[in-house]
Amino acid sequence: MPNPRLAARYAKSLIDLANEKSQLEPVYQDMLFLQSICRESREFLVLLRSPIVKADKKVAIVEAVTKGKISELTGIFNRLLINKGRESSLPEVITSFIDQYKLQKGIHTVKLTTAVPVTEEMKKQIVGQVQRQTNMANIDLKTTVNEEIIGGFVLEIGDQLIDASIAYDLNKIKSQFMNNDFIYKIR
C-alpha cells in the first residue's frame, strides 16, 4: 500500500546523505535508472512486493539487476530498504527522491499533452515561451500523446492548466448549444 510520508522520509534521508557525501548527481542518475526498471519490468515490482521471497534473495536479485549500473551509496540504500522490509515502497521512494531533487535544484516540471508527437524544435520553443512568461529558469518538459484531444495542446505548469485543445473547444461549443436560451422550449 502506497505510503507517501514514508517514501518522503526515506527520500529525504537519501538526499541528505548524498549531499553530505557530494554524490547527489550520481544518486539522482541511479534513481532515474531504477525508475525506468520499475516502469518497464512488472516482474521486478512483483518481486519487491512479494511476501514469499526472503529479504536475502531480494537483495541478491536487486544487486544482480543493478550491478555496475548504480553507485555504491544507492546500492547500500537499496539493501537498507530491503532489510527494513520497506522494499515495496521503492517506486514511491524513487518518485519522492526525484521530486525533492527537482525542488532543491529549482527544476520545474511542465507537462505537455498533444494529439501527435512534438518535434524537438517545438519542444525548445515551448520551453522558451514558458521561461519568458514565468520566472522558471530550469524546466523539465514531459510530453505525452493523447489522440482524444483531437488537436492543439494541454499544458500543465505547476497548478495551472492551459487547455488549448480542439476537444475542449468542441465541448465548450456543445455546452453552449445545450444551454441555448434562445431556443423556445416546448413542454
JSON list of C-alpha atoms in Angstrom, two decimals:
[
{"chain": "A", "resi": 1, "resn": "MET", "atom": "CA", "xyz": [0.00, 0.00, 0.00]},
{"chain": "A", "resi": 2, "resn": "PRO", "atom": "CA", "xyz": [1.49, 3.37, -1.00]},
{"chain": "A", "resi": 3, "resn": "ASN", "atom": "CA", "xyz": [2.72, 5.43, 1.92]},
{"chain": "A", "resi": 4, "resn": "PRO", "atom": "CA", "xyz": [3.78, 8.90, 0.72]},
{"chain": "A", "resi": 5, "resn": "ARG", "atom": "CA", "xyz": [5.01, 10.04, 4.14]},
{"chain": "A", "resi": 6, "resn": "LEU", "atom": "CA", "xyz": [7.29, 7.01, 4.47]},
{"chain": "A", "resi": 7, "resn": "ALA", "atom": "CA", "xyz": [8.57, 7.47, 0.92]},
{"chain": "A", "resi": 8, "resn": "ALA", "atom": "CA", "xyz": [9.25, 11.17, 1.54]},
{"chain": "A", "resi": 9, "resn": "ARG", "atom": "CA", "xyz": [11.22, 10.42, 4.73]},
{"chain": "A", "resi": 10, "resn": "TYR", "atom": "CA", "xyz": [13.41, 7.79, 3.06]},
{"chain": "A", "resi": 11, "resn": "ALA", "atom": "CA", "xyz": [13.94, 10.03, 0.02]},
{"chain": "A", "resi": 12, "resn": "LYS", "atom": "CA", "xyz": [14.85, 13.00, 2.23]},
{"chain": "A", "resi": 13, "resn": "SER", "atom": "CA", "xyz": [17.35, 10.85, 4.15]},
{"chain": "A", "resi": 14, "resn": "LEU", "atom": "CA", "xyz": [18.95, 9.69, 0.91]},
{"chain": "A", "resi": 15, "resn": "ILE", "atom": "CA", "xyz": [19.15, 13.25, -0.45]},
{"chain": "A", "resi": 16, "resn": "ASP", "atom": "CA", "xyz": [20.72, 14.48, 2.78]},
{"chain": "A", "resi": 17, "resn": "LEU", "atom": "CA", "xyz": [23.27, 11.65, 2.75]},
{"chain": "A", "resi": 18, "resn": "ALA", "atom": "CA", "xyz": [24.05, 12.16, -0.95]},
{"chain": "A", "resi": 19, "resn": "ASN", "atom": "CA", "xyz": [24.57, 15.89, -0.33]},
{"chain": "A", "resi": 20, "resn": "GLU", "atom": "CA", "xyz": [26.82, 15.13, 2.62]},
{"chain": "A", "resi": 21, "resn": "LYS", "atom": "CA", "xyz": [28.91, 12.70, 0.53]},
{"chain": "A", "resi": 22, "resn": "SER", "atom": "CA", "xyz": [28.87, 15.05, -2.53]},
{"chain": "A", "resi": 23, "resn": "GLN", "atom": "CA", "xyz": [27.19, 12.34, -4.61]},
{"chain": "A", "resi": 24, "resn": "LEU", "atom": "CA", "xyz": [23.82, 13.93, -5.33]},
{"chain": "A", "resi": 25, "resn": "GLU", "atom": "CA", "xyz": [24.15, 13.82, -9.13]},
{"chain": "A", "resi": 26, "resn": "PRO", "atom": "CA", "xyz": [25.21, 10.15, -9.34]},
{"chain": "A", "resi": 27, "resn": "VAL", "atom": "CA", "xyz": [22.43, 9.14, -6.93]},
{"chain": "A", "resi": 28, "resn": "TYR", "atom": "CA", "xyz": [19.91, 11.13, -8.99]},
{"chain": "A", "resi": 29, "resn": "GLN", "atom": "CA", "xyz": [21.03, 9.26, -12.11]},
{"chain": "A", "resi": 30, "resn": "ASP", "atom": "CA", "xyz": [20.68, 5.99, -10.16]},
{"chain": "A", "resi": 31, "resn": "MET", "atom": "CA", "xyz": [17.12, 6.92, -9.20]},
{"chain": "A", "resi": 32, "resn": "LEU", "atom": "CA", "xyz": [16.27, 7.64, -12.85]},
{"chain": "A", "resi": 33, "resn": "PHE", "atom": "CA", "xyz": [17.71, 4.23, -13.78]},
{"chain": "A", "resi": 34, "resn": "LEU", "atom": "CA", "xyz": [15.76, 2.46, -11.02]},
{"chain": "A", "resi": 35, "resn": "GLN", "atom": "CA", "xyz": [12.60, 4.32, -12.03]},
{"chain": "A", "resi": 36, "resn": "SER", "atom": "CA", "xyz": [12.98, 3.06, -15.60]},
{"chain": "A", "resi": 37, "resn": "ILE", "atom": "CA", "xyz": [13.40, -0.51, -14.30]},
{"chain": "A", "resi": 38, "resn": "CYS", "atom": "CA", "xyz": [10.26, -0.17, -12.17]},
{"chain": "A", "resi": 39, "resn": "ARG", "atom": "CA", "xyz": [8.29, 1.18, -15.13]},
{"chain": "A", "resi": 40, "resn": "GLU", "atom": "CA", "xyz": [9.50, -1.37, -17.65]},
{"chain": "A", "resi": 41, "resn": "SER", "atom": "CA", "xyz": [9.57, -4.54, -15.56]},
{"chain": "A", "resi": 42, "resn": "ARG", "atom": "CA", "xyz": [6.39, -5.73, -13.92]},
{"chain": "A", "resi": 43, "resn": "GLU", "atom": "CA", "xyz": [8.31, -8.78, -12.64]},
{"chain": "A", "resi": 44, "resn": "PHE", "atom": "CA", "xyz": [10.70, -6.51, -10.72]},
{"chain": "A", "resi": 45, "resn": "LEU", "atom": "CA", "xyz": [7.77, -4.82, -8.96]},
{"chain": "A", "resi": 46, "resn": "VAL", "atom": "CA", "xyz": [6.15, -8.17, -8.19]},
{"chain": "A", "resi": 47, "resn": "LEU", "atom": "CA", "xyz": [9.45, -9.32, -6.66]},
{"chain": "A", "resi": 48, "resn": "LEU", "atom": "CA", "xyz": [9.66, -6.21, -4.48]},
{"chain": "A", "resi": 49, "resn": "ARG", "atom": "CA", "xyz": [6.11, -6.66, -3.24]},
{"chain": "A", "resi": 50, "resn": "SER", "atom": "CA", "xyz": [6.24, -10.42, -2.75]},
{"chain": "A", "resi": 51, "resn": "PRO", "atom": "CA", "xyz": [5.94, -11.52, 0.90]},
{"chain": "A", "resi": 52, "resn": "ILE", "atom": "CA", "xyz": [7.11, -15.03, -0.05]},
{"chain": "A", "resi": 53, "resn": "VAL", "atom": "CA", "xyz": [10.59, -14.11, -1.31]},
{"chain": "A", "resi": 54, "resn": "LYS", "atom": "CA", "xyz": [13.02, -13.71, 1.60]},
{"chain": "A", "resi": 55, "resn": "ALA", "atom": "CA", "xyz": [14.98, -10.49, 2.11]},
{"chain": "A", "resi": 56, "resn": "ASP", "atom": "CA", "xyz": [18.38, -12.06, 1.32]},
{"chain": "A", "resi": 57, "resn": "LYS", "atom": "CA", "xyz": [17.06, -13.36, -2.02]},
{"chain": "A", "resi": 58, "resn": "LYS", "atom": "CA", "xyz": [15.61, -9.93, -2.83]},
{"chain": "A", "resi": 59, "resn": "VAL", "atom": "CA", "xyz": [18.95, -8.29, -2.03]},
{"chain": "A", "resi": 60, "resn": "ALA", "atom": "CA", "xyz": [20.75, -10.77, -4.29]},
{"chain": "A", "resi": 61, "resn": "ILE", "atom": "CA", "xyz": [18.32, -10.24, -7.17]},
{"chain": "A", "resi": 62, "resn": "VAL", "atom": "CA", "xyz": [18.30, -6.43, -6.88]},
{"chain": "A", "resi": 63, "resn": "GLU", "atom": "CA", "xyz": [22.11, -6.39, -6.75]},
{"chain": "A", "resi": 64, "resn": "ALA", "atom": "CA", "xyz": [22.31, -8.69, -9.79]},
{"chain": "A", "resi": 65, "resn": "VAL", "atom": "CA", "xyz": [19.98, -6.41, -11.76]},
{"chain": "A", "resi": 66, "resn": "THR", "atom": "CA", "xyz": [21.79, -3.20, -10.76]},
{"chain": "A", "resi": 67, "resn": "LYS", "atom": "CA", "xyz": [25.39, -4.45, -10.58]},
{"chain": "A", "resi": 68, "resn": "GLY", "atom": "CA", "xyz": [27.73, -1.90, -12.15]},
{"chain": "A", "resi": 69, "resn": "LYS", "atom": "CA", "xyz": [24.86, 0.41, -13.05]},
{"chain": "A", "resi": 70, "resn": "ILE", "atom": "CA", "xyz": [24.32, 2.26, -9.77]},
{"chain": "A", "resi": 71, "resn": "SER", "atom": "CA", "xyz": [26.62, 3.88, -7.25]},
{"chain": "A", "resi": 72, "resn": "GLU", "atom": "CA", "xyz": [27.71, 2.21, -4.03]},
{"chain": "A", "resi": 73, "resn": "LEU", "atom": "CA", "xyz": [25.63, 4.62, -1.96]},
{"chain": "A", "resi": 74, "resn": "THR", "atom": "CA", "xyz": [22.43, 3.71, -3.83]},
{"chain": "A", "resi": 75, "resn": "GLY", "atom": "CA", "xyz": [23.26, 0.01, -3.51]},
{"chain": "A", "resi": 76, "resn": "ILE", "atom": "CA", "xyz": [23.65, 0.38, 0.26]},
{"chain": "A", "resi": 77, "resn": "PHE", "atom": "CA", "xyz": [20.37, 2.30, 0.40]},
{"chain": "A", "resi": 78, "resn": "ASN", "atom": "CA", "xyz": [18.58, -0.47, -1.53]},
{"chain": "A", "resi": 79, "resn": "ARG", "atom": "CA", "xyz": [19.94, -3.10, 0.89]},
{"chain": "A", "resi": 80, "resn": "LEU", "atom": "CA", "xyz": [18.81, -1.00, 3.85]},
{"chain": "A", "resi": 81, "resn": "LEU", "atom": "CA", "xyz": [15.33, -0.63, 2.38]},
{"chain": "A", "resi": 82, "resn": "ILE", "atom": "CA", "xyz": [15.04, -4.39, 1.83]},
{"chain": "A", "resi": 83, "resn": "ASN", "atom": "CA", "xyz": [16.43, -5.30, 5.24]},
{"chain": "A", "resi": 84, "resn": "LYS", "atom": "CA", "xyz": [13.92, -2.93, 6.90]},
{"chain": "A", "resi": 85, "resn": "GLY", "atom": "CA", "xyz": [11.08, -4.60, 4.96]},
{"chain": "A", "resi": 86, "resn": "ARG", "atom": "CA", "xyz": [10.30, -1.42, 3.01]},
{"chain": "A", "resi": 87, "resn": "GLU", "atom": "CA", "xyz": [11.28, -2.64, -0.47]},
{"chain": "A", "resi": 88, "resn": "SER", "atom": "CA", "xyz": [7.67, -2.50, -1.69]},
{"chain": "A", "resi": 89, "resn": "SER", "atom": "CA", "xyz": [7.87, 1.29, -1.23]},
{"chain": "A", "resi": 90, "resn": "LEU", "atom": "CA", "xyz": [10.90, 1.63, -3.55]},
{"chain": "A", "resi": 91, "resn": "PRO", "atom": "CA", "xyz": [8.93, 3.07, -6.53]},
{"chain": "A", "resi": 92, "resn": "GLU", "atom": "CA", "xyz": [7.34, 5.71, -4.27]},
{"chain": "A", "resi": 93, "resn": "VAL", "atom": "CA", "xyz": [10.72, 6.49, -2.66]},
{"chain": "A", "resi": 94, "resn": "ILE", "atom": "CA", "xyz": [12.23, 6.95, -6.13]},
{"chain": "A", "resi": 95, "resn": "THR", "atom": "CA", "xyz": [9.44, 9.31, -7.20]},
{"chain": "A", "resi": 96, "resn": "SER", "atom": "CA", "xyz": [9.74, 11.28, -3.96]},
{"chain": "A", "resi": 97, "resn": "PHE", "atom": "CA", "xyz": [13.53, 11.49, -4.34]},
{"chain": "A", "resi": 98, "resn": "ILE", "atom": "CA", "xyz": [13.22, 12.84, -7.88]},
{"chain": "A", "resi": 99, "resn": "ASP", "atom": "CA", "xyz": [10.60, 15.39, -6.77]},
{"chain": "A", "resi": 100, "resn": "GLN", "atom": "CA", "xyz": [12.75, 16.55, -3.84]},
{"chain": "A", "resi": 101, "resn": "TYR", "atom": "CA", "xyz": [15.84, 16.71, -6.07]},
{"chain": "A", "resi": 102, "resn": "LYS", "atom": "CA", "xyz": [14.00, 18.91, -8.57]},
{"chain": "A", "resi": 103, "resn": "LEU", "atom": "CA", "xyz": [12.74, 21.13, -5.75]},
{"chain": "A", "resi": 104, "resn": "GLN", "atom": "CA", "xyz": [16.27, 21.50, -4.37]},
{"chain": "A", "resi": 105, "resn": "LYS", "atom": "CA", "xyz": [17.70, 22.31, -7.81]},
{"chain": "A", "resi": 106, "resn": "GLY", "atom": "CA", "xyz": [14.84, 24.65, -8.77]},
{"chain": "A", "resi": 107, "resn": "ILE", "atom": "CA", "xyz": [13.71, 22.48, -11.69]},
{"chain": "A", "resi": 108, "resn": "HIS", "atom": "CA", "xyz": [10.04, 22.85, -12.62]},
{"chain": "A", "resi": 109, "resn": "THR", "atom": "CA", "xyz": [8.16, 20.04, -14.37]},
{"chain": "A", "resi": 110, "resn": "VAL", "atom": "CA", "xyz": [5.93, 21.14, -17.22]},
{"chain": "A", "resi": 111, "resn": "LYS", "atom": "CA", "xyz": [3.61, 18.57, -18.81]},
{"chain": "A", "resi": 112, "resn": "LEU", "atom": "CA", "xyz": [2.63, 18.94, -22.46]},
{"chain": "A", "resi": 113, "resn": "THR", "atom": "CA", "xyz": [-0.09, 16.77, -23.98]},
{"chain": "A", "resi": 114, "resn": "THR", "atom": "CA", "xyz": [-0.63, 16.84, -27.73]},
{"chain": "A", "resi": 115, "resn": "ALA", "atom": "CA", "xyz": [-2.58, 14.79, -30.27]},
{"chain": "A", "resi": 116, "resn": "VAL", "atom": "CA", "xyz": [0.58, 13.98, -32.25]},
{"chain": "A", "resi": 117, "resn": "PRO", "atom": "CA", "xyz": [4.24, 13.70, -31.22]},
{"chain": "A", "resi": 118, "resn": "VAL", "atom": "CA", "xyz": [6.07, 17.01, -30.91]},
{"chain": "A", "resi": 119, "resn": "THR", "atom": "CA", "xyz": [9.40, 17.73, -32.62]},
{"chain": "A", "resi": 120, "resn": "GLU", "atom": "CA", "xyz": [12.49, 18.70, -30.65]},
{"chain": "A", "resi": 121, "resn": "GLU", "atom": "CA", "xyz": [12.38, 22.17, -32.19]},
{"chain": "A", "resi": 122, "resn": "MET", "atom": "CA", "xyz": [8.80, 22.65, -31.00]},
{"chain": "A", "resi": 123, "resn": "LYS", "atom": "CA", "xyz": [9.78, 21.45, -27.50]},
{"chain": "A", "resi": 124, "resn": "LYS", "atom": "CA", "xyz": [12.55, 24.07, -27.38]},
{"chain": "A", "resi": 125, "resn": "GLN", "atom": "CA", "xyz": [10.12, 26.77, -28.48]},
{"chain": "A", "resi": 126, "resn": "ILE", "atom": "CA", "xyz": [7.59, 25.77, -25.82]},
{"chain": "A", "resi": 127, "resn": "VAL", "atom": "CA", "xyz": [10.25, 25.72, -23.09]},
{"chain": "A", "resi": 128, "resn": "GLY", "atom": "CA", "xyz": [11.48, 29.14, -24.25]},
{"chain": "A", "resi": 129, "resn": "GLN", "atom": "CA", "xyz": [7.96, 30.56, -24.23]},
{"chain": "A", "resi": 130, "resn": "VAL", "atom": "CA", "xyz": [7.23, 29.20, -20.74]},
{"chain": "A", "resi": 131, "resn": "GLN", "atom": "CA", "xyz": [10.53, 30.65, -19.48]},
{"chain": "A", "resi": 132, "resn": "ARG", "atom": "CA", "xyz": [9.65, 34.06, -20.92]},
{"chain": "A", "resi": 133, "resn": "GLN", "atom": "CA", "xyz": [6.13, 34.02, -19.45]},
{"chain": "A", "resi": 134, "resn": "THR", "atom": "CA", "xyz": [7.12, 32.76, -15.98]},
{"chain": "A", "resi": 135, "resn": "ASN", "atom": "CA", "xyz": [10.10, 33.12, -13.68]},
{"chain": "A", "resi": 136, "resn": "MET", "atom": "CA", "xyz": [11.10, 29.48, -14.17]},
{"chain": "A", "resi": 137, "resn": "ALA", "atom": "CA", "xyz": [14.69, 29.18, -15.33]},
{"chain": "A", "resi": 138, "resn": "ASN", "atom": "CA", "xyz": [15.03, 25.38, -15.25]},
{"chain": "A", "resi": 139, "resn": "ILE", "atom": "CA", "xyz": [12.24, 23.45, -16.94]},
{"chain": "A", "resi": 140, "resn": "ASP", "atom": "CA", "xyz": [11.83, 19.70, -17.33]},
{"chain": "A", "resi": 141, "resn": "LEU", "atom": "CA", "xyz": [9.33, 19.21, -20.18]},
{"chain": "A", "resi": 142, "resn": "LYS", "atom": "CA", "xyz": [7.37, 15.94, -20.09]},
{"chain": "A", "resi": 143, "resn": "THR", "atom": "CA", "xyz": [5.44, 15.19, -23.27]},
{"chain": "A", "resi": 144, "resn": "THR", "atom": "CA", "xyz": [2.59, 12.76, -23.79]},
{"chain": "A", "resi": 145, "resn": "VAL", "atom": "CA", "xyz": [0.43, 11.97, -26.78]},
{"chain": "A", "resi": 146, "resn": "ASN", "atom": "CA", "xyz": [-3.35, 11.71, -26.37]},
{"chain": "A", "resi": 147, "resn": "GLU", "atom": "CA", "xyz": [-5.27, 11.44, -29.64]},
{"chain": "A", "resi": 148, "resn": "GLU", "atom": "CA", "xyz": [-8.56, 12.18, -27.83]},
{"chain": "A", "resi": 149, "resn": "ILE", "atom": "CA", "xyz": [-7.72, 15.90, -27.65]},
{"chain": "A", "resi": 150, "resn": "ILE", "atom": "CA", "xyz": [-8.00, 15.88, -31.49]},
{"chain": "A", "resi": 151, "resn": "GLY", "atom": "CA", "xyz": [-5.58, 18.80, -31.93]},
{"chain": "A", "resi": 152, "resn": "GLY", "atom": "CA", "xyz": [-3.97, 21.67, -30.10]},
{"chain": "A", "resi": 153, "resn": "PHE", "atom": "CA", "xyz": [-2.34, 21.07, -26.72]},
{"chain": "A", "resi": 154, "resn": "VAL", "atom": "CA", "xyz": [-2.83, 20.88, -22.97]},
{"chain": "A", "resi": 155, "resn": "LEU", "atom": "CA", "xyz": [-0.07, 22.45, -20.88]},
{"chain": "A", "resi": 156, "resn": "GLU", "atom": "CA", "xyz": [0.27, 21.88, -17.12]},
{"chain": "A", "resi": 157, "resn": "ILE", "atom": "CA", "xyz": [2.58, 24.28, -15.28]},
{"chain": "A", "resi": 158, "resn": "GLY", "atom": "CA", "xyz": [2.50, 23.56, -11.57]},
{"chain": "A", "resi": 159, "resn": "ASP", "atom": "CA", "xyz": [-1.13, 24.04, -10.55]},
{"chain": "A", "resi": 160, "resn": "GLN", "atom": "CA", "xyz": [-2.06, 25.92, -13.74]},
{"chain": "A", "resi": 161, "resn": "LEU", "atom": "CA", "xyz": [-3.73, 24.19, -16.68]},
{"chain": "A", "resi": 162, "resn": "ILE", "atom": "CA", "xyz": [-3.81, 25.71, -20.14]},
{"chain": "A", "resi": 163, "resn": "ASP", "atom": "CA", "xyz": [-6.23, 23.72, -22.29]},
{"chain": "A", "resi": 164, "resn": "ALA", "atom": "CA", "xyz": [-5.96, 24.85, -25.90]},
{"chain": "A", "resi": 165, "resn": "SER", "atom": "CA", "xyz": [-7.20, 21.56, -27.34]},
{"chain": "A", "resi": 166, "resn": "ILE", "atom": "CA", "xyz": [-9.81, 21.10, -30.04]},
{"chain": "A", "resi": 167, "resn": "ALA", "atom": "CA", "xyz": [-11.70, 18.65, -27.80]},
{"chain": "A", "resi": 168, "resn": "TYR", "atom": "CA", "xyz": [-12.04, 21.35, -25.11]},
{"chain": "A", "resi": 169, "resn": "ASP", "atom": "CA", "xyz": [-13.32, 23.88, -27.65]},
{"chain": "A", "resi": 170, "resn": "LEU", "atom": "CA", "xyz": [-15.82, 21.37, -29.08]},
{"chain": "A", "resi": 171, "resn": "ASN", "atom": "CA", "xyz": [-17.11, 20.51, -25.59]},
{"chain": "A", "resi": 172, "resn": "LYS", "atom": "CA", "xyz": [-17.48, 24.22, -24.83]},
{"chain": "A", "resi": 173, "resn": "ILE", "atom": "CA", "xyz": [-19.46, 24.77, -28.03]},
{"chain": "A", "resi": 174, "resn": "LYS", "atom": "CA", "xyz": [-21.60, 21.71, -27.28]},
{"chain": "A", "resi": 175, "resn": "SER", "atom": "CA", "xyz": [-22.46, 23.03, -23.82]},
{"chain": "A", "resi": 176, "resn": "GLN", "atom": "CA", "xyz": [-23.36, 26.42, -25.31]},
{"chain": "A", "resi": 177, "resn": "PHE", "atom": "CA", "xyz": [-25.76, 24.72, -27.72]},
{"chain": "A", "resi": 178, "resn": "MET", "atom": "CA", "xyz": [-27.25, 22.60, -24.93]},
{"chain": "A", "resi": 179, "resn": "ASN", "atom": "CA", "xyz": [-27.87, 25.66, -22.74]},
{"chain": "A", "resi": 180, "resn": "ASN", "atom": "CA", "xyz": [-29.07, 27.95, -25.51]},
{"chain": "A", "resi": 181, "resn": "ASP", "atom": "CA", "xyz": [-31.76, 30.23, -24.06]},
{"chain": "A", "resi": 182, "resn": "PHE", "atom": "CA", "xyz": [-32.76, 31.47, -27.49]},
{"chain": "A", "resi": 183, "resn": "ILE", "atom": "CA", "xyz": [-34.47, 28.22, -28.39]},
{"chain": "A", "resi": 184, "resn": "TYR", "atom": "CA", "xyz": [-38.08, 28.11, -27.24]},
{"chain": "A", "resi": 185, "resn": "LYS", "atom": "CA", "xyz": [-38.59, 25.09, -25.02]},
{"chain": "A", "resi": 186, "resn": "ILE", "atom": "CA", "xyz": [-41.86, 23.25, -25.67]},
{"chain": "A", "resi": 187, "resn": "ARG", "atom": "CA", "xyz": [-43.47, 21.41, -22.74]}
]
